[in-house]
Structures are given as structure tokens and as C-alpha cells.
Amino acid sequence: MIQRVCITLLAALLLWLPQRAGADDFKPAYLQLTQTGAETYEVMWKLPALDESTALKLTPHFPDGTRELTIPRVVFANNMAIKRWRIGVPEGLNGKSIRISGLAEARTDAIVRVVREDGSEQVGRILPGSSAFSVEPSPGPYEIILTYTVIGIEHILLGFDHLLFVLALVMIVRSTRRLLWTITAFTLAHSITLSLATLGVLHVPGPPVEAIIALSIVFVAVEIMHQRQGRIGLTARKPWIIAFAFGLLHGLGFAGALAEVGLPENSIPLALLFFNIGVEVGQILFILAVLALYHLARKLIAARFDLKRLEPVPVYLIGGMASYWVIERVTGFWS
């Protein structure tokens, strides 16, 4: 039964490919305000950008009376336009709100981080349609837990290459029990490398990691086709080994995305823990949704179509898309 979830994959691919062809484009806008005095703040405003002159049209709006104390300086790095300047806010930001215009049009959201003079921090996000981010005098851990759990869920659900790898594992594993062990191995592996990379213990360049992540999807897609032809490979026999090995690489990919957002210096373990929890929640939601959609599709179309004959189609789509990513990411090394 589990292998036939490919029908659901086919529908999902047709819906998502036009929107997610770039894969793993998890880059919300990021606004950081670091307090340097009772009424002064250093501002860092990071925007996703195609090049030095093409960035998302988003604008932060500070409380009335805010004045710019320095001329903004802009640099471009890692597909982000980074703008820095200093502002003065009468009586400080406590109890006041910050808005960001353009989120709905850009179909993205923004992370806001306020670092106070005493080292305490407040982290939150502004979603399209949200009114504003309110700066609180003494925020508790609740904001960090909620924010980083949501970030983790969004990353896995918007990271199309990670989802394809998980779905390929679901397709090749024959039993629910083996699937549970396989997903557990994947979770353990990417949690290890995510933590090590985020804490600065492990340093691996991002582009090679992204290329090998795409290659891992190609590998499992080939293994699925071999299984259909009666050649049982290592992934089919010991799927948890493959899940653990490639999960180490996927964890480095998660760490790259988390680096774009940043972690609160005084609450790194808490933020890291709940980002990881968010990733796992999103992963479980995805698997449950796929299985539910498969059962629905089977009821609706099984009487008219031979589902077994359609099974190779999603596998070719998985392998084809992942192969394109491999080529795109490898050629990107020299661009």
C-alpha cells in the first residue's frame, strides 16, 4: 500500500513544480535592531535578492519620530541585500510597534529580532496580513518557542528537495514499522549535523551540500526503479542506513537555512531545540497528508485507472527534478 503513495506525489508535483522549481528557497526578510543606548539602535535589514540591484520590495516602518542617524550602507552577499544604519527612537522601542510593508505582494514574511542593552532578546515574525511586531519590555521564552517551531515547520514544508527525499523513502519502504525506523534514523541524523553546524562545531560549504542533497534524491529514485525490476538494493533492504547517511547532509542544509534567520544569543539551545521540533512536526504532517491523499485518490480514480501502471511516473519526475538540481547546483559552483 505504502508504495502507491506515488499517485499523491504526482498530483503534488503538478501543483508545486511551477512554484518550487528552485527548491529550498527559504529566505524570509530579516530585521535586527541592536540597542546601543536608551534611544539608539543599530539596524540590519536583510532582503532576498537576485543581484545587487534586484531585491524584494519590502520596507520597514518604525514608530513616529524615528530619525536616521547614519546613512544606510548596502552590500550584496549570498543572494541577500544587507542594509545597515543607525536610528534614534524617542523614549526607545519598548511598547511600540514596527511594521513592514510589501509582504503580501512579495508573498513572504519577515523575522524581527530586537537585542537590548542588557543582552535580552525578543524574536518574532510578521506574516503577510499581520498588523505589526510589538516590542515588549520583558519577553519570555514563549516568543522564541513559537517563532522557531513555526520556522522549522515552514522550512521542511517549503523545502521541496527535503520533501522529495522523505517521499522517496516512503515509496521504497514496504511496511509501516520499517518506515518508522527509517524516518527515526533520518531525524536523528539531521538533528546531529544541524546542531553541530549551528553551534559552530562543524563547518561545511553550503553549495556542495545542496548538490549532494539533490544527488541523494536521485540515488533513492534509482533504487525505487531497481526495486520495481526485482533488483533489491541497499535502500530497500536497510533503508534506515541510507536515511541516516543522507540525513547527515540534509541536517547541514537545515543549518544553512537557520543561519539565514539567526539564533537569539541568550537562548540558542531553546531556539535550536524548537526549530528541530518544528522540522519533525512538519515532516510528520507531510507524511500523514500524503497517506490521506493517497486513500482519497484511490477511492476517486482506482475504478477508472490501473494505479500500478502509473507508479513509475512520479519516480521519473522525482529523479528528473533532482537531476536538474544536481546540474544546476554543481554549475553554480563557478557562477
Short mmCIF file of C-alpha atoms in Angstrom, two decimals:
data_model
loop_
_atom_site.label_atom_id
_atom_site.label_comp_id
_atom_site.label_asym_id
_atom_site.label_seq_id
_atom_site.Cartn_x
_atom_site.Cartn_y
_atom_site.Cartn_z
CA MET A 1 0.00 0.00 0.00
CA ILE A 2 2.70 2.46 1.01
CA GLN A 3 4.42 2.34 -2.36
CA ARG A 4 1.29 3.56 -4.13
CA VAL A 5 1.51 6.93 -2.47
CA CYS A 6 3.18 7.89 -5.74
CA ILE A 7 -0.24 8.87 -7.08
CA THR A 8 -0.37 11.56 -4.45
CA LEU A 9 3.15 12.64 -5.37
CA LEU A 10 2.13 13.07 -8.99
CA ALA A 11 -0.65 15.45 -8.03
CA ALA A 12 1.59 17.32 -5.61
CA LEU A 13 4.33 17.72 -8.18
CA LEU A 14 1.95 19.13 -10.77
CA LEU A 15 0.78 21.71 -8.24
CA TRP A 16 4.15 22.60 -6.72
CA LEU A 17 6.71 22.41 -9.54
CA PRO A 18 5.88 25.80 -11.06
CA GLN A 19 6.20 27.45 -7.66
CA ARG A 20 9.09 25.48 -6.14
CA ALA A 21 11.40 24.81 -9.09
CA GLY A 22 14.29 26.50 -7.30
CA ALA A 23 13.93 24.26 -4.23
CA ASP A 24 14.71 25.13 -0.67
CA ASP A 25 14.30 28.90 -1.19
CA PHE A 26 13.67 29.51 2.47
CA LYS A 27 14.72 33.14 2.83
CA PRO A 28 12.35 35.39 4.71
CA ALA A 29 13.28 39.02 5.21
CA TYR A 30 15.21 39.62 8.42
CA LEU A 31 15.21 42.77 10.54
CA GLN A 32 17.55 43.06 13.52
CA LEU A 33 17.67 46.03 15.88
CA THR A 34 20.50 46.11 18.39
CA GLN A 35 20.10 48.67 21.14
CA THR A 36 23.21 50.81 21.72
CA GLY A 37 21.69 53.44 24.01
CA ALA A 38 18.44 54.44 25.67
CA GLU A 39 17.07 55.71 22.34
CA THR A 40 19.53 54.46 19.70
CA TYR A 41 19.63 51.22 17.69
CA GLU A 42 21.84 49.63 15.05
CA VAL A 43 19.64 48.32 12.24
CA MET A 44 20.40 45.37 9.95
CA TRP A 45 17.84 44.77 7.21
CA LYS A 46 18.34 41.63 5.07
CA LEU A 47 16.28 41.09 1.93
CA PRO A 48 16.25 38.16 -0.53
CA ALA A 49 17.76 39.46 -3.78
CA LEU A 50 18.59 38.17 -7.26
CA ASP A 51 21.52 40.55 -7.62
CA GLU A 52 22.86 43.81 -6.21
CA SER A 53 20.06 45.86 -7.74
CA THR A 54 17.10 43.46 -7.58
CA ALA A 55 15.69 42.80 -4.11
CA LEU A 56 12.20 42.26 -2.74
CA LYS A 57 10.21 45.48 -2.40
CA LEU A 58 9.80 45.47 1.36
CA THR A 59 10.11 48.45 3.68
CA PRO A 60 10.34 48.55 7.50
CA HIS A 61 8.35 51.30 9.23
CA PHE A 62 9.46 52.41 12.67
CA PRO A 63 7.48 54.39 15.30
CA ASP A 64 6.64 58.03 14.66
CA GLY A 65 9.52 60.33 15.43
CA THR A 66 12.22 57.83 14.45
CA ARG A 67 15.17 59.50 12.73
CA GLU A 68 18.10 58.10 10.77
CA LEU A 69 21.40 58.87 12.50
CA THR A 70 23.68 57.45 9.78
CA ILE A 71 23.48 57.00 6.02
CA PRO A 72 22.40 53.42 5.15
CA ARG A 73 25.10 51.18 3.67
CA VAL A 74 24.09 48.29 1.39
CA VAL A 75 26.08 45.18 0.42
CA PHE A 76 25.08 42.05 -1.53
CA ALA A 77 26.08 38.57 -0.35
CA ASN A 78 24.64 35.04 -0.66
CA ASN A 79 21.58 36.24 -2.59
CA MET A 80 20.75 38.72 0.15
CA ALA A 81 20.83 42.52 0.08
CA ILE A 82 22.07 43.64 3.51
CA LYS A 83 21.42 47.22 4.61
CA ARG A 84 22.88 48.70 7.81
CA TRP A 85 22.29 52.04 9.50
CA ARG A 86 21.57 53.58 12.90
CA ILE A 87 18.31 55.11 14.12
CA GLY A 88 17.11 57.15 17.06
CA VAL A 89 13.71 56.40 18.61
CA PRO A 90 12.32 58.86 21.17
CA GLU A 91 11.96 57.01 24.50
CA GLY A 92 13.09 53.76 22.87
CA LEU A 93 11.14 50.93 21.23
CA ASN A 94 9.58 49.35 24.32
CA GLY A 95 5.81 49.23 23.99
CA LYS A 96 5.92 50.40 20.36
CA SER A 97 5.30 48.66 17.04
CA ILE A 98 7.25 48.00 13.86
CA ARG A 99 5.51 47.42 10.51
CA ILE A 100 6.86 46.02 7.24
CA SER A 101 5.04 46.91 4.05
CA GLY A 102 5.06 44.79 0.89
CA LEU A 103 4.87 41.34 2.50
CA ALA A 104 1.54 40.42 0.89
CA GLU A 105 2.73 41.43 -2.58
CA ALA A 106 6.01 39.56 -2.17
CA ARG A 107 4.24 36.54 -0.63
CA THR A 108 6.82 36.22 2.11
CA ASP A 109 7.21 37.03 5.78
CA ALA A 110 9.81 38.69 7.96
CA ILE A 111 11.74 37.73 11.07
CA VAL A 112 12.23 40.58 13.56
CA ARG A 113 14.85 40.39 16.29
CA VAL A 114 15.39 43.04 18.96
CA VAL A 115 18.57 42.84 21.06
CA ARG A 116 18.51 45.03 24.16
CA GLU A 117 21.42 46.64 26.01
CA ASP A 118 21.12 44.10 28.84
CA GLY A 119 21.57 41.21 26.39
CA SER A 120 17.94 40.07 26.46
CA GLU A 121 16.23 39.49 23.13
CA GLN A 122 12.81 39.32 21.54
CA VAL A 123 12.25 37.39 18.34
CA GLY A 124 9.07 37.28 16.30
CA ARG A 125 7.76 37.23 12.78
CA ILE A 126 5.47 39.44 10.72
CA LEU A 127 3.26 37.49 8.31
CA PRO A 128 1.50 38.87 5.24
CA GLY A 129 -1.65 40.48 6.52
CA SER A 130 -0.30 40.86 10.05
CA SER A 131 -0.57 44.31 11.57
CA ALA A 132 2.82 44.77 13.22
CA PHE A 133 5.50 43.46 15.55
CA SER A 134 5.13 44.84 19.07
CA VAL A 135 8.31 45.33 21.09
CA GLU A 136 7.82 44.15 24.65
CA PRO A 137 9.86 45.30 27.66
CA SER A 138 10.45 41.82 29.10
CA PRO A 139 9.66 39.00 26.65
CA GLY A 140 9.66 35.43 27.93
CA PRO A 141 10.71 32.21 26.20
CA TYR A 142 7.23 31.76 24.70
CA GLU A 143 8.03 34.01 21.72
CA ILE A 144 11.18 32.04 20.90
CA ILE A 145 9.42 28.67 21.22
CA LEU A 146 6.54 29.73 18.99
CA THR A 147 8.68 31.52 16.42
CA TYR A 148 11.29 28.81 15.91
CA THR A 149 8.75 25.99 15.92
CA VAL A 150 6.87 27.73 13.11
CA ILE A 151 10.14 28.42 11.26
CA GLY A 152 11.04 24.72 11.45
CA ILE A 153 7.63 23.62 10.18
CA GLU A 154 7.75 26.12 7.33
CA HIS A 155 11.27 25.15 6.34
CA ILE A 156 10.52 21.46 5.87
CA LEU A 157 7.18 22.13 4.16
CA LEU A 158 8.72 24.71 1.81
CA GLY A 159 11.96 22.80 1.30
CA PHE A 160 10.87 20.83 -1.74
CA ASP A 161 14.09 18.82 -2.05
CA HIS A 162 13.84 17.65 1.57
CA LEU A 163 10.22 16.63 0.98
CA LEU A 164 11.12 14.69 -2.16
CA PHE A 165 13.75 12.74 -0.26
CA VAL A 166 11.29 11.89 2.53
CA LEU A 167 8.64 10.91 -0.01
CA ALA A 168 11.09 8.72 -1.91
CA LEU A 169 11.86 6.91 1.34
CA VAL A 170 8.13 6.44 1.96
CA MET A 171 7.74 4.95 -1.53
CA ILE A 172 10.55 2.42 -1.19
CA VAL A 173 9.77 1.16 2.32
CA ARG A 174 7.23 -1.68 2.32
CA SER A 175 5.97 -1.71 5.89
CA THR A 176 4.84 0.87 8.43
CA ARG A 177 7.25 -0.44 11.06
CA ARG A 178 10.26 -0.17 8.75
CA LEU A 179 9.11 3.27 7.71
CA LEU A 180 9.03 4.34 11.36
CA TRP A 181 12.62 3.19 11.89
CA THR A 182 13.70 4.84 8.65
CA ILE A 183 12.20 8.23 9.49
CA THR A 184 13.62 7.98 13.02
CA ALA A 185 17.11 7.43 11.57
CA PHE A 186 16.67 10.40 9.24
CA THR A 187 15.52 12.57 12.15
CA LEU A 188 18.43 11.55 14.39
CA ALA A 189 20.99 12.17 11.66
CA HIS A 190 19.87 15.61 10.60
CA SER A 191 19.43 16.67 14.22
CA ILE A 192 23.09 15.83 14.88
CA THR A 193 24.55 17.82 11.99
CA LEU A 194 22.07 20.66 12.38
CA SER A 195 23.17 21.13 15.99
CA LEU A 196 26.89 20.80 15.24
CA ALA A 197 26.77 23.23 12.32
CA THR A 198 24.59 25.77 14.12
CA LEU A 199 26.84 25.75 17.18
CA GLY A 200 29.93 26.26 15.02
CA VAL A 201 31.49 22.86 15.67
CA LEU A 202 31.13 21.71 12.06
CA HIS A 203 31.90 23.93 9.05
CA VAL A 204 30.94 22.69 5.56
CA PRO A 205 30.45 24.92 2.48
CA GLY A 206 26.80 25.25 1.54
CA PRO A 207 26.85 24.75 -2.29
CA PRO A 208 28.43 21.24 -2.23
CA VAL A 209 25.98 20.20 0.48
CA GLU A 210 22.99 21.36 -1.58
CA ALA A 211 24.31 19.50 -4.64
CA ILE A 212 24.78 16.25 -2.70
CA ILE A 213 21.30 16.62 -1.16
CA ALA A 214 19.89 16.67 -4.70
CA LEU A 215 22.08 13.69 -5.59
CA SER A 216 20.67 11.77 -2.61
CA ILE A 217 17.19 12.11 -4.12
CA VAL A 218 18.44 10.79 -7.46
CA PHE A 219 20.02 7.82 -5.68
CA VAL A 220 16.80 6.81 -3.91
CA ALA A 221 14.75 7.31 -7.11
CA VAL A 222 17.08 4.90 -8.93
CA GLU A 223 16.75 2.43 -6.06
CA ILE A 224 12.95 2.58 -6.37
CA MET A 225 13.15 1.67 -10.07
CA HIS A 226 15.59 -1.14 -9.32
CA GLN A 227 13.17 -2.48 -6.71
CA ARG A 228 10.35 -2.49 -9.28
CA GLN A 229 12.58 -4.51 -11.61
CA GLY A 230 13.29 -7.08 -8.92
CA ARG A 231 16.76 -5.84 -8.00
CA ILE A 232 16.64 -5.16 -4.29
CA GLY A 233 19.27 -2.58 -3.36
CA LEU A 234 20.62 -1.37 -0.03
CA THR A 235 17.89 1.25 0.37
CA ALA A 236 15.16 -1.37 0.12
CA ARG A 237 16.98 -3.83 2.39
CA LYS A 238 18.32 -1.41 5.01
CA PRO A 239 16.51 1.89 4.44
CA TRP A 240 17.49 3.28 7.84
CA ILE A 241 21.18 3.16 6.84
CA ILE A 242 20.58 5.30 3.76
CA ALA A 243 18.23 7.58 5.69
CA PHE A 244 20.86 8.15 8.39
CA ALA A 245 23.74 8.69 5.96
CA PHE A 246 21.92 11.22 3.79
CA GLY A 247 20.15 12.68 6.82
CA LEU A 248 23.54 13.99 7.97
CA LEU A 249 23.73 16.02 4.76
CA HIS A 250 20.15 17.24 4.99
CA GLY A 251 20.90 18.49 8.51
CA LEU A 252 23.62 20.70 7.06
CA GLY A 253 21.02 22.05 4.63
CA PHE A 254 18.70 22.84 7.53
CA ALA A 255 21.57 24.61 9.28
CA GLY A 256 22.14 26.80 6.23
CA ALA A 257 18.51 27.90 6.31
CA LEU A 258 18.62 28.54 10.05
CA ALA A 259 21.74 30.67 9.58
CA GLU A 260 19.70 32.98 7.34
CA VAL A 261 17.36 33.65 10.26
CA GLY A 262 19.86 33.65 13.12
CA LEU A 263 19.53 32.46 16.69
CA PRO A 264 19.00 34.56 19.83
CA GLU A 265 22.35 34.63 21.60
CA ASN A 266 20.86 34.14 25.07
CA SER A 267 18.52 31.35 24.02
CA ILE A 268 20.41 29.32 21.42
CA PRO A 269 19.63 25.86 22.92
CA LEU A 270 15.92 26.69 23.23
CA ALA A 271 15.63 28.09 19.70
CA LEU A 272 17.63 25.20 18.22
CA LEU A 273 15.53 22.61 20.05
CA PHE A 274 12.23 24.02 18.86
CA PHE A 275 13.45 24.57 15.30
CA ASN A 276 14.26 20.85 15.29
CA ILE A 277 10.85 20.05 16.77
CA GLY A 278 9.21 22.20 14.11
CA VAL A 279 11.05 20.31 11.36
CA GLU A 280 9.83 16.99 12.76
CA VAL A 281 6.26 18.22 13.14
CA GLY A 282 6.28 19.42 9.53
CA GLN A 283 7.77 16.13 8.36
CA ILE A 284 5.08 14.10 10.14
CA LEU A 285 2.32 16.37 8.81
CA PHE A 286 3.65 15.88 5.29
CA ILE A 287 3.71 12.08 5.54
CA LEU A 288 0.22 11.97 7.06
CA ALA A 289 -1.10 14.28 4.35
CA VAL A 290 0.41 12.13 1.60
CA LEU A 291 -1.12 8.95 3.02
CA ALA A 292 -4.51 10.62 3.46
CA LEU A 293 -4.47 12.00 -0.08
CA TYR A 294 -3.48 8.61 -1.43
CA HIS A 295 -6.51 6.94 0.13
CA LEU A 296 -8.73 9.69 -1.25
CA ALA A 297 -7.20 9.38 -4.73
CA ARG A 298 -7.61 5.61 -4.66
CA LYS A 299 -11.32 5.93 -3.93
CA LEU A 300 -11.83 8.52 -6.64
CA ILE A 301 -9.81 7.15 -9.54
CA ALA A 302 -8.95 3.49 -8.84
CA ALA A 303 -12.08 2.31 -10.63
CA ARG A 304 -11.04 4.05 -13.86
CA PHE A 305 -7.24 3.72 -13.89
CA ASP A 306 -4.72 1.00 -13.12
CA LEU A 307 -2.77 2.65 -10.31
CA LYS A 308 0.09 0.19 -10.59
CA ARG A 309 0.78 1.20 -14.19
CA LEU A 310 1.02 4.84 -13.14
CA GLU A 311 3.52 4.20 -10.33
CA PRO A 312 6.71 4.80 -12.43
CA VAL A 313 5.58 8.29 -13.47
CA PRO A 314 6.21 10.04 -10.13
CA VAL A 315 9.53 8.21 -9.76
CA TYR A 316 10.72 9.63 -13.08
CA LEU A 317 9.51 13.06 -12.00
CA ILE A 318 11.44 12.78 -8.72
CA GLY A 319 14.62 11.61 -10.45
CA GLY A 320 14.30 14.15 -13.27
CA MET A 321 13.76 17.12 -10.98
CA ALA A 322 16.57 16.06 -8.64
CA SER A 323 18.94 15.54 -11.59
CA TYR A 324 18.17 19.06 -12.76
CA TRP A 325 19.01 20.36 -9.27
CA VAL A 326 22.30 18.45 -9.27
CA ILE A 327 23.36 20.04 -12.57
CA GLU A 328 22.11 23.48 -11.55
CA ARG A 329 23.87 23.43 -8.19
CA VAL A 330 27.15 21.99 -9.50
CA THR A 331 27.36 24.54 -12.32
CA GLY A 332 26.60 27.19 -9.71
CA PHE A 333 29.98 26.50 -8.10
CA TRP A 334 31.65 28.57 -10.82
CA SER A 335 28.99 31.25 -11.31
#
